[in-house]
Short mmCIF file of C-alpha atoms and ligand atoms in Angstrom, two decimals:
data_model
loop_
_atom_site.label_atom_id
_atom_site.label_comp_id
_atom_site.label_asym_id
_atom_site.label_seq_id
_atom_site.Cartn_x
_atom_site.Cartn_y
_atom_site.Cartn_z
CA MET I 1 9.86 -25.20 -18.03
CA THR I 2 12.06 -23.48 -15.45
CA ASP I 3 12.20 -24.64 -11.81
CA PRO I 4 9.83 -22.49 -9.69
CA ARG I 5 12.49 -22.14 -6.98
CA SER I 6 15.04 -20.93 -9.50
CA GLU I 7 15.78 -17.22 -9.74
CA SER I 8 16.31 -17.46 -13.49
CA GLY I 9 13.46 -16.91 -15.88
CA ILE I 10 10.53 -14.53 -15.57
CA ARG I 11 7.39 -15.10 -13.54
CA LEU I 12 4.69 -16.68 -15.65
CA GLN I 13 2.00 -14.09 -14.80
CA LYS I 14 4.39 -11.32 -15.88
CA VAL I 15 5.17 -13.07 -19.17
CA LEU I 16 1.44 -13.51 -19.83
CA ALA I 17 0.71 -9.89 -18.95
CA GLN I 18 3.51 -8.69 -21.23
CA ALA I 19 2.04 -10.80 -24.04
CA GLY I 20 -1.20 -8.83 -23.71
CA ILE I 21 -3.34 -11.51 -22.05
CA GLY I 22 -4.46 -9.18 -19.26
CA SER I 23 -3.31 -7.57 -16.04
CA ARG I 24 -0.93 -9.56 -13.81
CA ARG I 25 -3.80 -10.14 -11.41
CA ALA I 26 -6.03 -11.43 -14.23
CA CYS I 27 -3.20 -13.71 -15.38
CA GLU I 28 -2.77 -15.07 -11.84
CA GLU I 29 -6.45 -15.93 -11.89
CA LEU I 30 -6.07 -17.78 -15.19
CA ILE I 31 -3.23 -19.77 -13.63
CA GLU I 32 -5.34 -20.44 -10.53
CA GLN I 33 -8.16 -21.73 -12.72
CA GLY I 34 -5.81 -24.24 -14.37
CA ARG I 35 -6.19 -22.58 -17.78
CA VAL I 36 -2.47 -22.06 -18.43
CA SER I 37 0.03 -24.68 -19.59
CA VAL I 38 3.77 -24.48 -20.12
CA ASP I 39 5.46 -26.97 -22.43
CA GLY I 40 2.37 -29.14 -22.34
CA ASN I 41 1.96 -29.22 -18.53
CA VAL I 42 -0.94 -27.45 -16.84
CA VAL I 43 0.48 -25.04 -14.28
CA ARG I 44 -0.84 -25.54 -10.76
CA GLY I 45 0.07 -22.73 -8.42
CA GLN I 46 1.79 -19.40 -8.69
CA GLY I 47 5.46 -18.55 -8.81
CA LEU I 48 6.64 -20.54 -11.80
CA ARG I 49 9.43 -18.84 -13.74
CA VAL I 50 9.80 -19.45 -17.45
CA ASP I 51 12.11 -18.48 -20.27
CA PRO I 52 9.80 -16.54 -22.63
CA GLU I 53 12.19 -17.15 -25.53
CA THR I 54 11.78 -20.93 -25.41
CA ALA I 55 8.66 -21.82 -23.37
CA ALA I 56 5.54 -22.99 -25.25
CA ILE I 57 2.78 -21.28 -23.26
CA HIS I 58 -0.93 -21.90 -23.89
CA VAL I 59 -4.03 -20.29 -22.37
CA ASP I 60 -7.21 -22.34 -22.85
CA GLY I 61 -5.27 -24.37 -25.41
CA GLU I 62 -4.37 -21.31 -27.46
CA ARG I 63 -0.69 -20.58 -28.02
CA VAL I 64 0.66 -17.32 -26.54
CA PRO I 65 3.72 -16.20 -28.51
CA THR I 66 6.19 -14.76 -25.97
CA ALA I 67 9.60 -14.54 -27.63
CA ALA I 68 10.39 -10.82 -27.51
CA ASP I 69 11.89 -10.40 -30.94
CA THR I 70 9.43 -12.56 -32.84
CA VAL I 71 7.53 -10.69 -35.49
CA VAL I 72 4.86 -11.85 -37.90
CA MET I 73 3.49 -9.51 -40.52
CA VAL I 74 1.18 -9.49 -43.51
CA LEU I 75 2.15 -8.02 -46.86
CA ASN I 76 -0.56 -7.50 -49.45
CA LYS I 77 1.73 -8.51 -52.28
CA PRO I 78 1.04 -6.59 -55.48
CA ARG I 79 1.01 -8.33 -58.85
CA GLY I 80 4.46 -8.43 -60.49
CA VAL I 81 6.43 -8.62 -57.23
CA LEU I 82 8.71 -11.66 -56.80
CA THR I 83 8.46 -13.74 -53.61
CA THR I 84 12.09 -13.43 -52.60
CA MET I 85 13.84 -11.26 -50.01
CA HIS I 86 16.45 -10.12 -52.53
CA ASP I 87 16.70 -10.18 -56.28
CA ASP I 88 20.14 -10.00 -57.88
CA LEU I 89 18.64 -8.49 -61.00
CA GLY I 90 16.97 -5.70 -59.03
CA ARG I 91 13.43 -6.71 -59.95
CA PRO I 92 10.68 -5.73 -57.47
CA CYS I 93 10.59 -8.30 -54.65
CA VAL I 94 8.91 -8.66 -51.24
CA GLY I 95 12.21 -7.78 -49.52
CA ASP I 96 11.78 -4.22 -50.82
CA TYR I 97 8.73 -3.78 -48.56
CA VAL I 98 10.64 -4.53 -45.34
CA ALA I 99 14.00 -3.03 -46.32
CA GLY I 100 14.03 -0.69 -43.30
CA ARG I 101 13.50 -3.41 -40.67
CA ASN I 102 16.23 -4.97 -38.54
CA GLU I 103 14.79 -8.46 -38.11
CA ARG I 104 16.00 -11.26 -40.37
CA LEU I 105 12.67 -11.82 -42.05
CA PHE I 106 11.64 -14.43 -44.57
CA HIS I 107 8.46 -15.15 -46.47
CA VAL I 108 6.17 -18.00 -45.41
CA GLY I 109 5.69 -20.05 -48.56
CA ARG I 110 5.41 -18.38 -51.93
CA LEU I 111 3.02 -16.60 -54.19
CA ASP I 112 3.68 -16.55 -57.93
CA ALA I 113 4.89 -13.23 -59.32
CA ASP I 114 1.49 -12.62 -60.90
CA THR I 115 -0.46 -13.67 -57.78
CA GLU I 116 -1.57 -10.94 -55.40
CA GLY I 117 -2.60 -10.88 -51.79
CA LEU I 118 -1.78 -12.20 -48.37
CA LEU I 119 1.84 -13.18 -47.81
CA LEU I 120 3.15 -13.70 -44.29
CA LEU I 121 6.65 -12.56 -43.38
CA THR I 122 8.31 -13.63 -40.12
CA ASN I 123 11.59 -14.28 -38.35
CA ASP I 124 10.09 -17.34 -36.62
CA GLY I 125 11.43 -20.30 -38.58
CA LEU I 126 9.35 -22.87 -36.73
CA LEU I 127 6.11 -21.00 -37.41
CA SER I 128 7.01 -20.75 -41.07
CA GLN I 129 7.76 -24.49 -41.27
CA HIS I 130 4.50 -25.39 -39.58
CA ILE I 131 2.36 -23.16 -41.80
CA THR I 132 3.90 -24.42 -45.02
CA HIS I 133 3.87 -28.11 -44.07
CA PRO I 134 0.60 -29.71 -45.27
CA SER I 135 0.43 -31.99 -42.18
CA HIS I 136 -0.37 -29.02 -39.94
CA GLY I 137 -3.34 -28.17 -42.06
CA VAL I 138 -3.30 -24.39 -42.21
CA ALA I 139 -5.96 -23.55 -44.78
CA LYS I 140 -5.38 -20.97 -47.51
CA THR I 141 -8.15 -19.22 -49.39
CA TYR I 142 -7.88 -17.73 -52.88
CA LEU I 143 -10.13 -15.72 -55.17
CA ALA I 144 -9.58 -16.66 -58.79
CA THR I 145 -10.91 -14.99 -61.90
CA VAL I 146 -11.50 -17.64 -64.53
CA PRO I 147 -13.33 -17.94 -67.86
CA GLY I 148 -16.97 -18.86 -67.29
CA PRO I 149 -19.57 -20.12 -67.08
CA ILE I 150 -18.66 -22.69 -64.41
CA ALA I 151 -20.21 -26.09 -65.03
CA ARG I 152 -22.22 -27.45 -62.12
CA ASP I 153 -19.89 -30.36 -61.40
CA VAL I 154 -16.67 -28.30 -61.08
CA GLY I 155 -16.94 -27.92 -57.30
CA ARG I 156 -17.70 -31.60 -56.86
CA ARG I 157 -14.70 -32.61 -59.01
CA LEU I 158 -12.33 -30.31 -57.13
CA LYS I 159 -13.56 -31.60 -53.77
CA ALA I 160 -13.30 -35.23 -54.91
CA GLY I 161 -9.69 -34.63 -55.91
CA ILE I 162 -7.65 -33.99 -59.04
CA MET I 163 -4.50 -35.88 -59.96
CA ILE I 164 -1.59 -33.41 -59.87
CA ASP I 165 1.91 -34.88 -60.29
CA ASP I 166 0.76 -38.39 -59.39
CA ARG I 167 -0.97 -37.19 -56.23
CA VAL I 168 -4.69 -36.71 -55.71
CA THR I 169 -5.23 -33.16 -54.50
CA SER I 170 -8.55 -31.84 -53.28
CA VAL I 171 -9.97 -28.53 -52.15
CA ASP I 172 -11.77 -28.03 -48.83
CA SER I 173 -14.31 -25.71 -50.35
CA PHE I 174 -15.24 -24.18 -53.67
CA ALA I 175 -17.80 -21.46 -54.35
CA VAL I 176 -18.76 -19.27 -57.29
CA VAL I 177 -18.70 -15.78 -55.81
CA GLN I 178 -19.71 -13.91 -58.94
CA ALA I 179 -20.81 -15.08 -62.38
CA LEU I 180 -20.25 -12.48 -65.11
CA PRO I 181 -20.85 -12.88 -68.84
CA GLY I 182 -17.92 -15.02 -70.00
CA SER I 183 -16.04 -15.08 -66.71
CA ALA I 184 -16.45 -15.96 -63.04
CA LEU I 185 -14.92 -15.16 -59.68
CA VAL I 186 -14.47 -18.30 -57.62
CA GLU I 187 -13.29 -18.87 -54.06
CA ILE I 188 -11.14 -21.89 -53.28
CA THR I 189 -9.85 -23.07 -49.93
CA LEU I 190 -7.20 -25.77 -49.68
CA HIS I 191 -4.36 -26.96 -47.46
CA GLU I 192 -1.89 -27.63 -50.26
CA GLY I 193 1.00 -25.30 -50.88
CA ARG I 194 2.57 -26.87 -53.94
CA HIS I 195 3.88 -24.75 -56.78
CA HIS I 196 1.08 -23.26 -58.94
CA ILE I 197 -1.39 -25.54 -57.18
CA VAL I 198 -4.51 -23.41 -57.66
CA LYS I 199 -3.66 -22.62 -61.27
CA ARG I 200 -3.00 -26.28 -62.02
CA MET I 201 -6.19 -27.47 -60.36
CA MET I 202 -8.38 -24.88 -62.09
CA GLU I 203 -6.68 -25.55 -65.42
CA SER I 204 -7.39 -29.25 -65.06
CA VAL I 205 -11.13 -28.60 -64.68
CA GLY I 206 -11.10 -26.38 -67.77
CA HIS I 207 -10.88 -22.93 -66.15
CA PRO I 208 -7.37 -21.45 -66.50
CA VAL I 209 -6.76 -18.73 -63.91
CA GLU I 210 -6.58 -15.16 -65.23
CA ARG I 211 -6.15 -13.43 -61.89
CA LEU I 212 -5.35 -14.92 -58.47
CA VAL I 213 -5.55 -13.24 -55.06
CA ARG I 214 -4.86 -14.97 -51.73
CA THR I 215 -7.33 -13.66 -49.16
CA ARG I 216 -6.70 -15.82 -46.09
CA VAL I 217 -4.05 -17.96 -44.38
CA GLY I 218 -5.48 -19.83 -41.39
CA PRO I 219 -7.16 -17.23 -39.18
CA VAL I 220 -5.44 -14.28 -40.88
CA LEU I 221 -7.55 -12.33 -43.36
CA LEU I 222 -6.39 -9.89 -46.01
CA ASP I 223 -9.52 -7.79 -45.51
CA GLN I 224 -9.22 -4.22 -46.78
CA GLN I 225 -5.41 -4.02 -46.48
CA ARG I 226 -3.99 -1.86 -49.26
CA PRO I 227 -1.77 -3.50 -51.94
CA GLY I 228 1.89 -3.00 -51.03
CA SER I 229 1.16 -2.29 -47.36
CA ILE I 230 2.49 -4.17 -44.33
CA ARG I 231 0.56 -5.00 -41.15
CA VAL I 232 2.22 -6.42 -38.02
CA LEU I 233 0.11 -9.12 -36.36
CA SER I 234 -0.56 -9.14 -32.63
CA GLY I 235 -3.16 -10.17 -30.07
CA PRO I 236 -5.86 -12.78 -30.72
CA VAL I 237 -5.16 -13.24 -34.43
CA LEU I 238 -1.46 -13.90 -33.81
CA ARG I 239 -2.30 -16.40 -31.07
CA ALA I 240 -4.84 -18.08 -33.34
CA LEU I 241 -2.23 -18.37 -36.11
CA TYR I 242 0.24 -20.13 -33.78
CA THR I 243 -2.52 -22.41 -32.54
CA ASP I 244 -3.68 -23.23 -36.08
CA ALA I 245 -0.10 -24.07 -37.01
CA GLY I 246 -0.01 -26.59 -34.13
CA LEU I 247 2.44 -24.65 -31.98
N1 URA E 1 -1.47 -21.41 -56.32
C1 URA E 1 -1.01 -20.88 -57.46
O1 URA E 1 -1.26 -21.41 -58.54
N2 URA E 1 -0.27 -19.77 -57.40
C2 URA E 1 0.01 -19.13 -56.23
O2 URA E 1 0.67 -18.11 -56.23
C3 URA E 1 -0.49 -19.70 -55.04
C4 URA E 1 -1.23 -20.84 -55.12
#
């Protein structure tokens, strides 16, 4: 936090307004009501100046990302695209989808080449670390097409935990979304990010994955976003992502 008497830094209500929280007047009211904290300290009184590049600002406990050049975006990764920013062999990779951008972007975790769906790209290294680290508990949801029918105890077994590489791994939720003759579409939510984790878990309960799509990371949904398209996150969903990641 910057000293309120100092001339360096930017006034907190201006930083909040620029981050889209509301008008400067509305932001002053939030400060007055004790709803704003900077670096963990509730701000009492107006006039505080902060460095928006480094300050951790929260409103009602929700993180407000304020670093000007920070960008977080969603790619709906198509099947067959490698999760790497550059491929020496020239194979299709996620870097191709952001080739025109100036930021130094990287992918947050990985999806297998044959997995589709929601992949976050950002230049915020801390956010990326927090989302991928299991201790911060950002949930990821997948839709998997598997051979059916699904036995009644599959959900219970997955929730109880499956031994994967000497570690018991469990899902938060499991649901059969659609049962077709000979196959099923299932939805799985888990906090784990280990290599091939969904495929390995489903394989171990007798349902090898035929198609896998990630539909959600924390509060961010894939929704109707077209395969191969990019969407830059802002506003409430971006704040919720930072908060979910424990930042
Ligand atoms: N689990 C998998 O098996 N593959 C992915 O791409 C992501 C999660």
